[in-house]
Amino acid sequence: MLALAACIAATHGAHAQDMGKLLATGGVSQVEGAGGGGLTPWALITGYGTRDSFGANAHVTQINTSDYALSSYGVAVGIADRVELSYANQDFKGDLAPLDELRIKQDIFGVKVRVAGDALYDQFSYMPQIAVGLQYKRNKGIGGLGALGVTSVTQLGAKKDSGVDLYASATKVYLAQSLLLNGTLRFTKANQMGILGFGGDLKDSYQPMVELSAAYLITRKLVAGVEYRMKPHNLAVDNERDYKDVFLAYFPNRNLSLTAAYVDLGDITIFNPKKQRGWYLSAQAGF
């Protein structure tokens, strides 16, 4: 977080903050900190700064399903509509026995770089905006299961407690149709985004996972959409399934966005073997 603040301060001397992008084109904060939708990153660079400027935001997100809760907070900065730096902290908790005392935290540091295209202004081209990124994830261990002697994700079968996701995103905005389409290809070993570690007793290799988003601008300030995110299945104790959501995002101005979604996170561990469905709420403030 301090490094991001330093980047903002250093950038201020070379780029004036202008908030020149159209409303909602900064996206919201993805649950791992990147700019995009709630579940998947987009090729768009976070914030409302243009190529001669910068933007930044902070977010707080809460997801509650029948047996678990996930809190996420973080900050991100977009520089010259070209580079995005982000940080997010995730706090995962169990609500139902035998995992009602479970608590797992992880830090996620991200970088994204726009490499081609312009999702908004290349309206007469089929070329989408394309960005590549990585997310370094550091799991902080398992709390609440000390009585069982479990304090690390590696004791559940994960090979490592830290790892890197690599991804490429392509985003296209169709202004005449009020439509945004995004596709992301992620290479990952992460179990439940890294909450249950990386790699496992079933698989320990990078796998390509497809993530898709579609958003429709109902009004200038209200956006509805859907997301789908493929997930790997590396752990015998975690019958991991794909993520899905239906969301509604409200942008009262360029400094604030509020997002609500109904999410389906599939199965999470064999100890609570049922579909984990619930609500996602997120607030983002910035410029």
PDB file of N, CA and C in Angstrom, residues 14 117 235:
ATOM      1  N   ALA A  14       4.402  14.483 -12.989  1.00  0.00           N
ATOM      2  CA  ALA A  14       4.478  14.367 -14.436  1.00  0.00           C
ATOM      3  C   ALA A  14       3.109  14.347 -15.098  1.00  0.00           C
ATOM      4  N   GLY A 117      -4.601  -1.644 -28.605  1.00  0.00           N
ATOM      5  CA  GLY A 117      -6.013  -1.301 -28.751  1.00  0.00           C
ATOM      6  C   GLY A 117      -6.511  -0.284 -27.755  1.00  0.00           C
ATOM      7  N   LEU A 235      -6.998 -30.027  -5.495  1.00  0.00           N
ATOM      8  CA  LEU A 235      -6.976 -30.616  -4.154  1.00  0.00           C
ATOM      9  C   LEU A 235      -8.077 -31.657  -3.982  1.00  0.00           C
TER      10      LEU A 235
END
